Amino acid sequence: MFDTLYECFWSERLWLPVGLTWADLEDKEGRVYAKASHLYVTLPYALAFLLIRYLFERWIATPLAVSAGIKQRIYLKAEENSVLEFYYATQCRNPAQADIDGLSKKSSLSTRQVERWFRRRRRQDRPGVLKKFTEASWRFVFYLSAFIGGMVALHDTMLESQYWYYVLEMSFYGCLLFSVAFDVKRKDFKEQIIHHLATLVLLSFSWCANYIRVGTLVMLIHDASDVLLESAKLFNYAKWEKTCKTLFVLFAIVFMVTRLIIFPFWLIHCTWVYPVLYYPAFFGYYFFNIMLVVLLCLHIFWAYLILRMIRKFMFGTLTKDERSDNEEEDGDESSSTQDEVEQRHKPAGPLVADKKYDENGGTRSLSPPENICWSKTVC
């Protein structure tokens, strides 16, 4: 059965136009053609990128953030509570008032204590500025290096340079898929996953079907705007507002030109119009262009967010990234100040009165504080 599936997957009618066979793409007379086996190395390279990223963020990006005045704020941690933790992990991170009342009865806590617990628990999962800065630093370094490498590969007709450009780009996007569990999540999280998968499928298909030139161009125009986006983020986290705004404007211009003009009206036009002048349309032709259209739809979605940011930017109401998660809009920051004030007014002694009522209405004895944490700022 495996052999049958293998033969169906690599059917010449799926990948190649009528009149061409895999035998025509065999190496001969000094000519070397792209093969699917060349891409097997991307999996271990993607894992290697995870290690390189960890070392870069720890030993380069973090010291750079500290030198830029970026500090990690430590919030009060939520006390251990199995009932609330189970609800937080399986149901909702921001429960409604009716759910809070029910959880209050189950956990033997007041509604105010339940609300405070969820506020603190959400803040624990929220990435700090330091994490965002290190992540943006890693992406900026890669996109800048990839853009320079893409320019070299574009002018080099040798397969070897284009091969390494493909391998590094695919390994990087594979690394991004592996790291989604601990990367900063935003509103467009699902769109990002679709983008990464579509990019990997598109690059793999273009390599195997020898659409290498157009694949190189697709990667190049994506990296051009990503460099400016990540650099704008870095200066935003460092509070260099004028530099950030300038880079964001440049990013918006480059994004609109490359992804909404060059990408559809040059690249997709070429892949959609010219191939059928030489060969009849086949499955690979439609599949390749559909994947390009998927990327174009994502570009339109992100262009909408960018235009919203520009509108707010022009009227002076832009305070955050439009893609920031809704969790950051629930008022936790203002509530955190209230929590810290309450914490400071608690008696500071070896024992803290923790007045919890048992089922019979009596009070439990005094117990040591489970979690005393002063709000502080550390490097």
mmCIF file of C-alpha atoms in Angstrom:
data_model
loop_
_atom_site.group_PDB
_atom_site.id
_atom_site.type_symbol
_atom_site.label_atom_id
_atom_site.label_comp_id
_atom_site.label_asym_id
_atom_site.label_seq_id
_atom_site.Cartn_x
_atom_site.Cartn_y
_atom_site.Cartn_z
ATOM 1 C CA MET A 1 0.000 0.000 0.000
ATOM 2 C CA PHE A 2 2.850 2.357 0.817
ATOM 3 C CA ASP A 3 4.338 1.799 -2.631
ATOM 4 C CA THR A 4 0.983 2.618 -4.215
ATOM 5 C CA LEU A 5 0.662 5.856 -2.271
ATOM 6 C CA TYR A 6 4.239 6.723 -3.112
ATOM 7 C CA GLU A 7 3.647 6.214 -6.818
ATOM 8 C CA CYS A 8 0.411 8.221 -6.733
ATOM 9 C CA PHE A 9 2.065 11.102 -4.888
ATOM 10 C CA TRP A 10 4.968 11.296 -7.335
ATOM 11 C CA SER A 11 2.815 10.757 -10.388
ATOM 12 C CA GLU A 12 4.198 12.663 -13.356
ATOM 13 C CA ARG A 13 0.717 13.896 -14.226
ATOM 14 C CA LEU A 14 0.524 15.717 -10.895
ATOM 15 C CA TRP A 15 3.901 17.411 -10.927
ATOM 16 C CA LEU A 16 4.862 17.785 -14.581
ATOM 17 C CA PRO A 17 3.124 18.977 -17.755
ATOM 18 C CA VAL A 18 2.201 16.586 -20.537
ATOM 19 C CA GLY A 19 5.254 15.438 -22.470
ATOM 20 C CA LEU A 20 7.693 15.625 -19.562
ATOM 21 C CA THR A 21 8.763 12.780 -17.292
ATOM 22 C CA TRP A 22 11.020 12.471 -14.262
ATOM 23 C CA ALA A 23 13.596 10.926 -16.564
ATOM 24 C CA ASP A 24 13.898 14.281 -18.321
ATOM 25 C CA LEU A 25 15.023 15.814 -15.028
ATOM 26 C CA GLU A 26 17.801 13.334 -14.346
ATOM 27 C CA ASP A 27 21.323 14.738 -14.097
ATOM 28 C CA LYS A 28 23.099 14.385 -17.415
ATOM 29 C CA GLU A 29 25.647 16.113 -19.632
ATOM 30 C CA GLY A 30 26.888 18.216 -16.727
ATOM 31 C CA ARG A 31 23.419 19.525 -15.885
ATOM 32 C CA VAL A 32 22.169 19.161 -12.305
ATOM 33 C CA TYR A 33 18.443 19.360 -11.610
ATOM 34 C CA ALA A 34 16.605 19.959 -8.337
ATOM 35 C CA LYS A 35 15.352 16.848 -6.523
ATOM 36 C CA ALA A 36 13.037 16.288 -3.590
ATOM 37 C CA SER A 37 15.800 14.467 -1.707
ATOM 38 C CA HIS A 38 17.742 17.733 -1.567
ATOM 39 C CA LEU A 39 15.181 19.095 0.910
ATOM 40 C CA TYR A 40 15.395 16.287 3.467
ATOM 41 C CA VAL A 41 18.091 18.224 5.282
ATOM 42 C CA THR A 42 15.650 21.015 6.189
ATOM 43 C CA LEU A 43 14.217 19.044 9.139
ATOM 44 C CA PRO A 44 17.489 18.700 11.087
ATOM 45 C CA TYR A 45 18.395 22.243 10.053
ATOM 46 C CA ALA A 46 15.108 23.501 11.523
ATOM 47 C CA LEU A 47 15.969 21.822 14.825
ATOM 48 C CA ALA A 48 19.439 23.356 14.637
ATOM 49 C CA PHE A 49 17.828 26.766 14.166
ATOM 50 C CA LEU A 50 15.998 26.267 17.467
ATOM 51 C CA LEU A 51 19.322 25.823 19.251
ATOM 52 C CA ILE A 52 20.913 28.753 17.427
ATOM 53 C CA ARG A 53 17.932 30.934 18.298
ATOM 54 C CA TYR A 54 18.140 29.985 21.972
ATOM 55 C CA LEU A 55 21.832 30.846 22.132
ATOM 56 C CA PHE A 56 21.326 34.079 20.186
ATOM 57 C CA GLU A 57 18.482 35.287 22.387
ATOM 58 C CA ARG A 58 20.319 34.354 25.580
ATOM 59 C CA TRP A 59 23.829 35.632 24.862
ATOM 60 C CA ILE A 60 23.295 38.391 22.289
ATOM 61 C CA ALA A 61 19.729 39.699 22.231
ATOM 62 C CA THR A 62 19.214 39.812 26.009
ATOM 63 C CA PRO A 63 22.402 41.810 26.764
ATOM 64 C CA LEU A 64 21.504 44.100 23.861
ATOM 65 C CA ALA A 65 18.046 44.656 25.383
ATOM 66 C CA VAL A 66 19.560 45.460 28.769
ATOM 67 C CA SER A 67 21.943 47.968 27.195
ATOM 68 C CA ALA A 68 18.912 49.582 25.494
ATOM 69 C CA GLY A 69 17.214 50.016 28.869
ATOM 70 C CA ILE A 70 14.663 47.221 28.446
ATOM 71 C CA LYS A 71 13.893 45.455 31.705
ATOM 72 C CA GLN A 72 11.772 42.500 32.655
ATOM 73 C CA ARG A 73 8.993 43.242 35.095
ATOM 74 C CA ILE A 74 8.040 40.525 37.540
ATOM 75 C CA TYR A 75 4.382 40.415 38.525
ATOM 76 C CA LEU A 76 2.725 38.846 41.522
ATOM 77 C CA LYS A 77 2.110 35.176 40.819
ATOM 78 C CA ALA A 78 -1.233 33.508 41.197
ATOM 79 C CA GLU A 79 -1.459 31.155 44.140
ATOM 80 C CA GLU A 80 -1.789 27.468 43.390
ATOM 81 C CA ASN A 81 -5.420 26.464 43.016
ATOM 82 C CA SER A 82 -6.292 23.271 41.158
ATOM 83 C CA VAL A 83 -9.941 24.262 40.551
ATOM 84 C CA LEU A 84 -9.145 27.632 39.001
ATOM 85 C CA GLU A 85 -6.140 26.309 37.121
ATOM 86 C CA PHE A 86 -8.192 23.540 35.516
ATOM 87 C CA TYR A 87 -10.844 26.050 34.408
ATOM 88 C CA TYR A 88 -8.163 28.429 33.111
ATOM 89 C CA ALA A 89 -6.459 25.719 31.069
ATOM 90 C CA THR A 90 -9.549 24.004 29.656
ATOM 91 C CA GLN A 91 -12.378 26.549 29.566
ATOM 92 C CA CYS A 92 -11.597 30.249 29.493
ATOM 93 C CA ARG A 93 -8.883 32.669 30.532
ATOM 94 C CA ASN A 94 -11.309 35.529 31.195
ATOM 95 C CA PRO A 95 -14.500 34.057 32.724
ATOM 96 C CA ALA A 96 -17.832 35.847 32.818
ATOM 97 C CA GLN A 97 -19.355 36.994 36.090
ATOM 98 C CA ALA A 98 -21.661 33.967 36.290
ATOM 99 C CA ASP A 99 -18.683 31.638 35.931
ATOM 100 C CA ILE A 100 -16.764 33.595 38.557
ATOM 101 C CA ASP A 101 -19.625 33.116 41.022
ATOM 102 C CA GLY A 102 -19.592 29.367 40.363
ATOM 103 C CA LEU A 103 -15.834 29.129 40.709
ATOM 104 C CA SER A 104 -16.023 31.097 43.929
ATOM 105 C CA LYS A 105 -18.216 28.406 45.477
ATOM 106 C CA LYS A 106 -16.076 25.537 44.174
ATOM 107 C CA SER A 107 -12.779 27.039 45.324
ATOM 108 C CA SER A 108 -14.037 28.463 48.638
ATOM 109 C CA LEU A 109 -12.775 31.907 47.638
ATOM 110 C CA SER A 110 -14.592 35.198 47.381
ATOM 111 C CA THR A 111 -15.480 36.526 43.947
ATOM 112 C CA ARG A 112 -12.901 39.275 44.402
ATOM 113 C CA GLN A 113 -10.197 36.705 45.120
ATOM 114 C CA VAL A 114 -11.206 34.697 42.033
ATOM 115 C CA GLU A 115 -11.040 37.798 39.848
ATOM 116 C CA ARG A 116 -7.633 38.679 41.268
ATOM 117 C CA TRP A 117 -6.401 35.128 40.684
ATOM 118 C CA PHE A 118 -7.377 35.239 36.989
ATOM 119 C CA ARG A 119 -5.775 38.658 36.539
ATOM 120 C CA ARG A 120 -2.487 37.418 37.966
ATOM 121 C CA ARG A 121 -2.683 34.143 36.063
ATOM 122 C CA ARG A 122 -3.171 35.956 32.746
ATOM 123 C CA ARG A 123 -0.206 38.191 33.472
ATOM 124 C CA GLN A 124 1.961 35.141 34.072
ATOM 125 C CA ASP A 125 1.292 33.967 30.507
ATOM 126 C CA ARG A 126 1.673 37.381 28.946
ATOM 127 C CA PRO A 127 5.087 37.826 27.301
ATOM 128 C CA GLY A 128 7.108 40.752 28.583
ATOM 129 C CA VAL A 129 8.867 43.391 26.532
ATOM 130 C CA LEU A 130 12.186 41.606 26.988
ATOM 131 C CA LYS A 131 10.857 38.420 25.373
ATOM 132 C CA LYS A 132 9.328 40.401 22.513
ATOM 133 C CA PHE A 133 12.600 42.239 21.963
ATOM 134 C CA THR A 134 14.705 39.067 21.835
ATOM 135 C CA GLU A 135 12.242 37.388 19.466
ATOM 136 C CA ALA A 136 12.185 40.419 17.154
ATOM 137 C CA SER A 137 16.006 40.561 17.265
ATOM 138 C CA TRP A 138 16.286 36.970 16.108
ATOM 139 C CA ARG A 139 13.869 37.490 13.239
ATOM 140 C CA PHE A 140 15.499 40.755 12.218
ATOM 141 C CA VAL A 141 18.940 39.144 11.981
ATOM 142 C CA PHE A 142 17.604 36.245 9.939
ATOM 143 C CA TYR A 143 15.476 38.317 7.567
ATOM 144 C CA LEU A 144 18.336 40.732 6.945
ATOM 145 C CA SER A 145 20.758 37.886 6.252
ATOM 146 C CA ALA A 146 18.178 36.089 4.097
ATOM 147 C CA PHE A 147 17.442 39.233 2.085
ATOM 148 C CA ILE A 148 21.130 39.761 1.334
ATOM 149 C CA GLY A 149 21.530 36.067 0.505
ATOM 150 C CA GLY A 150 18.448 36.208 -1.706
ATOM 151 C CA MET A 151 19.888 39.096 -3.720
ATOM 152 C CA VAL A 152 23.061 37.081 -4.257
ATOM 153 C CA ALA A 153 21.103 33.955 -5.228
ATOM 154 C CA LEU A 154 18.926 35.954 -7.604
ATOM 155 C CA HIS A 155 21.928 37.152 -9.592
ATOM 156 C CA ASP A 156 23.681 33.792 -9.432
ATOM 157 C CA THR A 157 22.449 31.262 -11.973
ATOM 158 C CA MET A 158 24.196 28.402 -10.198
ATOM 159 C CA LEU A 159 21.888 25.889 -8.520
ATOM 160 C CA GLU A 160 24.094 25.623 -5.412
ATOM 161 C CA SER A 161 23.484 29.181 -4.163
ATOM 162 C CA GLN A 162 19.751 28.907 -4.780
ATOM 163 C CA TYR A 163 19.727 25.530 -3.042
ATOM 164 C CA TRP A 164 21.162 26.981 0.172
ATOM 165 C CA TYR A 165 18.761 29.897 -0.026
ATOM 166 C CA TYR A 166 15.869 27.436 -0.217
ATOM 167 C CA VAL A 167 17.226 25.238 2.562
ATOM 168 C CA LEU A 168 17.800 28.097 5.007
ATOM 169 C CA GLU A 169 14.426 29.710 4.326
ATOM 170 C CA MET A 170 12.531 26.432 4.674
ATOM 171 C CA SER A 171 14.486 25.529 7.813
ATOM 172 C CA PHE A 172 13.639 28.903 9.330
ATOM 173 C CA TYR A 173 9.913 28.557 8.650
ATOM 174 C CA GLY A 174 10.057 25.022 9.988
ATOM 175 C CA CYS A 175 11.703 26.422 13.109
ATOM 176 C CA LEU A 176 8.851 28.941 13.432
ATOM 177 C CA LEU A 177 6.316 26.094 13.328
ATOM 178 C CA PHE A 178 8.233 24.185 16.005
ATOM 179 C CA SER A 179 8.390 27.264 18.252
ATOM 180 C CA VAL A 180 4.737 28.361 18.058
ATOM 181 C CA ALA A 181 4.165 26.975 21.549
ATOM 182 C CA PHE A 182 6.420 29.556 23.210
ATOM 183 C CA ASP A 183 6.458 32.434 20.706
ATOM 184 C CA VAL A 184 4.468 35.610 21.303
ATOM 185 C CA LYS A 185 0.880 34.945 20.193
ATOM 186 C CA ARG A 186 -1.135 37.686 18.482
ATOM 187 C CA LYS A 187 -4.535 38.096 16.892
ATOM 188 C CA ASP A 188 -3.246 36.764 13.578
ATOM 189 C CA PHE A 189 -1.849 33.580 15.136
ATOM 190 C CA LYS A 190 -3.932 31.300 12.888
ATOM 191 C CA GLU A 191 -3.082 33.357 9.813
ATOM 192 C CA GLN A 192 0.607 33.067 10.689
ATOM 193 C CA ILE A 193 0.339 29.282 10.886
ATOM 194 C CA ILE A 194 -1.424 29.182 7.517
ATOM 195 C CA HIS A 195 1.254 31.464 6.084
ATOM 196 C CA HIS A 196 4.117 29.285 7.329
ATOM 197 C CA LEU A 197 2.505 26.073 6.061
ATOM 198 C CA ALA A 198 1.640 27.618 2.697
ATOM 199 C CA THR A 199 5.187 28.929 2.357
ATOM 200 C CA LEU A 200 6.720 25.529 3.111
ATOM 201 C CA VAL A 201 4.392 23.743 0.692
ATOM 202 C CA LEU A 202 4.965 26.367 -1.976
ATOM 203 C CA LEU A 203 8.749 26.260 -1.663
ATOM 204 C CA SER A 204 8.831 22.468 -1.596
ATOM 205 C CA PHE A 205 6.679 22.202 -4.699
ATOM 206 C CA SER A 206 8.583 24.915 -6.581
ATOM 207 C CA TRP A 207 11.871 23.152 -5.855
ATOM 208 C CA CYS A 208 10.662 19.685 -6.855
ATOM 209 C CA ALA A 209 8.984 21.006 -10.030
ATOM 210 C CA ASN A 210 11.994 23.196 -10.885
ATOM 211 C CA TYR A 211 10.148 26.493 -10.470
ATOM 212 C CA ILE A 212 13.223 27.721 -8.639
ATOM 213 C CA ARG A 213 13.469 31.189 -10.122
ATOM 214 C CA VAL A 214 9.966 32.243 -9.140
ATOM 215 C CA GLY A 215 10.404 30.614 -5.725
ATOM 216 C CA THR A 216 13.499 32.736 -5.128
ATOM 217 C CA LEU A 217 11.590 35.882 -6.088
ATOM 218 C CA VAL A 218 8.706 35.031 -3.753
ATOM 219 C CA MET A 219 11.061 34.631 -0.792
ATOM 220 C CA LEU A 220 12.952 37.800 -1.678
ATOM 221 C CA ILE A 221 9.942 40.117 -1.767
ATOM 222 C CA HIS A 222 8.738 38.695 1.553
ATOM 223 C CA ASP A 223 12.075 39.274 3.282
ATOM 224 C CA ALA A 224 12.285 42.865 1.994
ATOM 225 C CA SER A 225 9.414 44.121 4.157
ATOM 226 C CA ASP A 226 9.995 41.746 7.084
ATOM 227 C CA VAL A 227 13.393 43.344 7.751
ATOM 228 C CA LEU A 228 11.773 46.754 8.235
ATOM 229 C CA LEU A 229 8.935 45.345 10.341
ATOM 230 C CA GLU A 230 11.221 43.617 12.837
ATOM 231 C CA SER A 231 13.544 46.627 13.059
ATOM 232 C CA ALA A 232 10.545 48.878 13.783
ATOM 233 C CA LYS A 233 9.525 46.507 16.579
ATOM 234 C CA LEU A 234 12.998 46.673 18.107
ATOM 235 C CA PHE A 235 12.991 50.454 18.278
ATOM 236 C CA ASN A 236 9.425 50.432 19.577
ATOM 237 C CA TYR A 237 10.382 48.162 22.479
ATOM 238 C CA ALA A 238 13.412 50.387 23.160
ATOM 239 C CA LYS A 239 11.111 53.476 23.247
ATOM 240 C CA TRP A 240 12.778 55.159 20.249
ATOM 241 C CA GLU A 241 9.447 56.470 18.996
ATOM 242 C CA LYS A 242 10.624 58.693 16.132
ATOM 243 C CA THR A 243 12.858 55.977 14.678
ATOM 244 C CA CYS A 244 10.088 53.410 15.112
ATOM 245 C CA LYS A 245 7.536 55.570 13.318
ATOM 246 C CA THR A 246 9.927 56.277 10.450
ATOM 247 C CA LEU A 247 10.692 52.583 9.988
ATOM 248 C CA PHE A 248 7.019 51.694 10.209
ATOM 249 C CA VAL A 249 6.158 54.118 7.423
ATOM 250 C CA LEU A 250 8.945 52.634 5.286
ATOM 251 C CA PHE A 251 7.697 49.154 6.106
ATOM 252 C CA ALA A 252 4.131 50.046 5.087
ATOM 253 C CA ILE A 253 5.331 51.457 1.762
ATOM 254 C CA VAL A 254 7.566 48.469 0.979
ATOM 255 C CA PHE A 255 4.848 46.025 2.068
ATOM 256 C CA MET A 256 2.215 47.574 -0.193
ATOM 257 C CA VAL A 257 4.569 47.762 -3.173
ATOM 258 C CA THR A 258 6.087 44.279 -2.899
ATOM 259 C CA ARG A 259 3.137 42.223 -1.683
ATOM 260 C CA LEU A 260 0.155 43.991 -3.221
ATOM 261 C CA ILE A 261 1.678 45.188 -6.502
ATOM 262 C CA ILE A 262 4.786 43.215 -7.457
ATOM 263 C CA PHE A 263 3.564 39.903 -6.053
ATOM 264 C CA PRO A 264 0.159 39.721 -7.806
ATOM 265 C CA PHE A 265 0.779 41.783 -10.949
ATOM 266 C CA TRP A 266 4.251 40.461 -11.767
ATOM 267 C CA LEU A 267 4.871 37.102 -10.117
ATOM 268 C CA ILE A 268 1.373 35.605 -10.115
ATOM 269 C CA HIS A 269 0.766 37.064 -13.568
ATOM 270 C CA CYS A 270 3.866 35.305 -14.889
ATOM 271 C CA THR A 271 3.046 31.954 -13.263
ATOM 272 C CA TRP A 272 -0.580 32.142 -14.378
ATOM 273 C CA VAL A 273 -0.222 33.374 -17.983
ATOM 274 C CA TYR A 274 3.070 32.242 -19.474
ATOM 275 C CA PRO A 275 3.269 28.500 -18.593
ATOM 276 C CA VAL A 276 0.149 27.631 -20.607
ATOM 277 C CA LEU A 277 1.755 29.169 -23.684
ATOM 278 C CA TYR A 278 4.228 26.272 -23.708
ATOM 279 C CA TYR A 279 2.374 23.385 -22.032
ATOM 280 C CA PRO A 280 -1.272 22.501 -21.379
ATOM 281 C CA ALA A 281 -2.470 23.294 -17.866
ATOM 282 C CA PHE A 282 -1.928 20.442 -15.404
ATOM 283 C CA PHE A 283 -2.507 19.792 -11.694
ATOM 284 C CA GLY A 284 0.809 21.262 -10.576
ATOM 285 C CA TYR A 285 0.059 24.452 -12.482
ATOM 286 C CA TYR A 286 -3.235 24.979 -10.649
ATOM 287 C CA PHE A 287 -1.841 23.875 -7.280
ATOM 288 C CA PHE A 288 1.132 26.233 -7.470
ATOM 289 C CA ASN A 289 -0.993 29.236 -8.387
ATOM 290 C CA ILE A 290 -3.607 28.447 -5.735
ATOM 291 C CA MET A 291 -0.896 28.503 -3.063
ATOM 292 C CA LEU A 292 0.273 31.866 -4.376
ATOM 293 C CA VAL A 293 -3.306 33.172 -4.150
ATOM 294 C CA VAL A 294 -3.522 31.929 -0.545
ATOM 295 C CA LEU A 295 -0.456 34.024 0.276
ATOM 296 C CA LEU A 296 -2.012 36.983 -1.532
ATOM 297 C CA CYS A 297 -5.165 36.706 0.592
ATOM 298 C CA LEU A 298 -3.023 36.779 3.735
ATOM 299 C CA HIS A 299 -1.216 39.842 2.366
ATOM 300 C CA ILE A 300 -4.555 41.602 1.905
ATOM 301 C CA PHE A 301 -5.553 40.729 5.484
ATOM 302 C CA TRP A 302 -2.301 42.122 6.879
ATOM 303 C CA ALA A 303 -2.555 45.186 4.630
ATOM 304 C CA TYR A 304 -5.926 45.876 6.253
ATOM 305 C CA LEU A 305 -4.312 45.786 9.708
ATOM 306 C CA ILE A 306 -1.473 48.017 8.511
ATOM 307 C CA LEU A 307 -3.909 50.580 7.113
ATOM 308 C CA ARG A 308 -5.754 50.611 10.428
ATOM 309 C CA MET A 309 -2.482 51.288 12.186
ATOM 310 C CA ILE A 310 -1.642 54.065 9.731
ATOM 311 C CA ARG A 311 -5.019 55.688 10.333
ATOM 312 C CA LYS A 312 -4.471 55.630 14.083
ATOM 313 C CA PHE A 313 -0.889 56.731 13.559
ATOM 314 C CA MET A 314 -2.008 59.802 11.590
ATOM 315 C CA PHE A 315 -4.579 60.812 14.215
ATOM 316 C CA GLY A 316 -2.269 60.110 17.134
ATOM 317 C CA THR A 317 -4.242 57.214 18.628
ATOM 318 C CA LEU A 318 -1.836 54.377 17.848
ATOM 319 C CA THR A 319 -0.593 52.867 21.108
ATOM 320 C CA LYS A 320 0.120 49.232 20.174
ATOM 321 C CA ASP A 321 0.381 46.710 17.392
ATOM 322 C CA GLU A 322 -3.009 45.998 15.802
ATOM 323 C CA ARG A 323 -2.117 42.311 15.918
ATOM 324 C CA SER A 324 -1.649 42.374 19.702
ATOM 325 C CA ASP A 325 -3.707 39.829 21.538
ATOM 326 C CA ASN A 326 -7.056 40.921 22.974
ATOM 327 C CA GLU A 327 -5.847 39.796 26.360
ATOM 328 C CA GLU A 328 -3.834 42.960 26.583
ATOM 329 C CA GLU A 329 -6.989 45.044 26.421
ATOM 330 C CA ASP A 330 -8.779 43.641 29.451
ATOM 331 C CA GLY A 331 -7.510 46.240 31.919
ATOM 332 C CA ASP A 332 -5.102 43.930 33.701
ATOM 333 C CA GLU A 333 -2.409 46.571 33.802
ATOM 334 C CA SER A 334 -4.537 49.001 35.786
ATOM 335 C CA SER A 335 -5.693 46.149 37.998
ATOM 336 C CA SER A 336 -2.111 45.061 38.618
ATOM 337 C CA THR A 337 -1.390 48.410 40.260
ATOM 338 C CA GLN A 338 -4.326 47.854 42.587
ATOM 339 C CA ASP A 339 -3.033 44.366 43.442
ATOM 340 C CA GLU A 340 0.392 45.751 44.244
ATOM 341 C CA VAL A 341 -1.066 48.479 46.492
ATOM 342 C CA GLU A 342 -3.070 45.871 48.374
ATOM 343 C CA GLN A 343 0.011 43.693 48.704
ATOM 344 C CA ARG A 344 2.072 46.526 50.166
ATOM 345 C CA HIS A 345 -0.565 47.197 52.825
ATOM 346 C CA LYS A 346 -0.541 43.618 54.052
ATOM 347 C CA PRO A 347 1.219 43.188 57.406
ATOM 348 C CA ALA A 348 4.819 42.173 56.876
ATOM 349 C CA GLY A 349 5.532 39.497 59.452
ATOM 350 C CA PRO A 350 6.434 35.856 59.661
ATOM 351 C CA LEU A 351 2.729 35.041 59.688
ATOM 352 C CA VAL A 352 0.030 36.639 57.573
ATOM 353 C CA ALA A 353 -3.612 36.437 58.459
ATOM 354 C CA ASP A 354 -5.174 34.316 55.743
ATOM 355 C CA LYS A 355 -8.813 34.365 56.686
ATOM 356 C CA LYS A 356 -10.397 31.442 54.851
ATOM 357 C CA TYR A 357 -13.714 30.048 55.892
ATOM 358 C CA ASP A 358 -14.383 26.351 56.057
ATOM 359 C CA GLU A 359 -17.620 24.672 55.134
ATOM 360 C CA ASN A 360 -19.056 25.140 58.653
ATOM 361 C CA GLY A 361 -18.454 28.880 58.615
ATOM 362 C CA GLY A 362 -15.464 28.812 60.969
ATOM 363 C CA THR A 363 -12.132 30.374 60.317
ATOM 364 C CA ARG A 364 -8.947 28.452 59.748
ATOM 365 C CA SER A 365 -5.835 29.178 61.754
ATOM 366 C CA LEU A 366 -3.184 31.622 60.687
ATOM 367 C CA SER A 367 -0.820 30.208 58.097
ATOM 368 C CA PRO A 368 2.422 31.331 56.474
ATOM 369 C CA PRO A 369 1.905 33.358 53.280
ATOM 370 C CA GLU A 370 1.940 31.180 50.190
ATOM 371 C CA ASN A 371 3.085 33.915 47.863
ATOM 372 C CA ILE A 372 4.619 37.210 48.946
ATOM 373 C CA CYS A 373 6.135 38.968 45.961
ATOM 374 C CA TRP A 374 6.958 42.658 45.855
ATOM 375 C CA SER A 375 6.564 44.326 42.492
ATOM 376 C CA LYS A 376 10.041 44.990 41.231
ATOM 377 C CA THR A 377 12.023 45.535 38.099
ATOM 378 C CA VAL A 378 14.989 43.359 37.234
ATOM 379 C CA CYS A 379 17.365 43.264 34.320
#
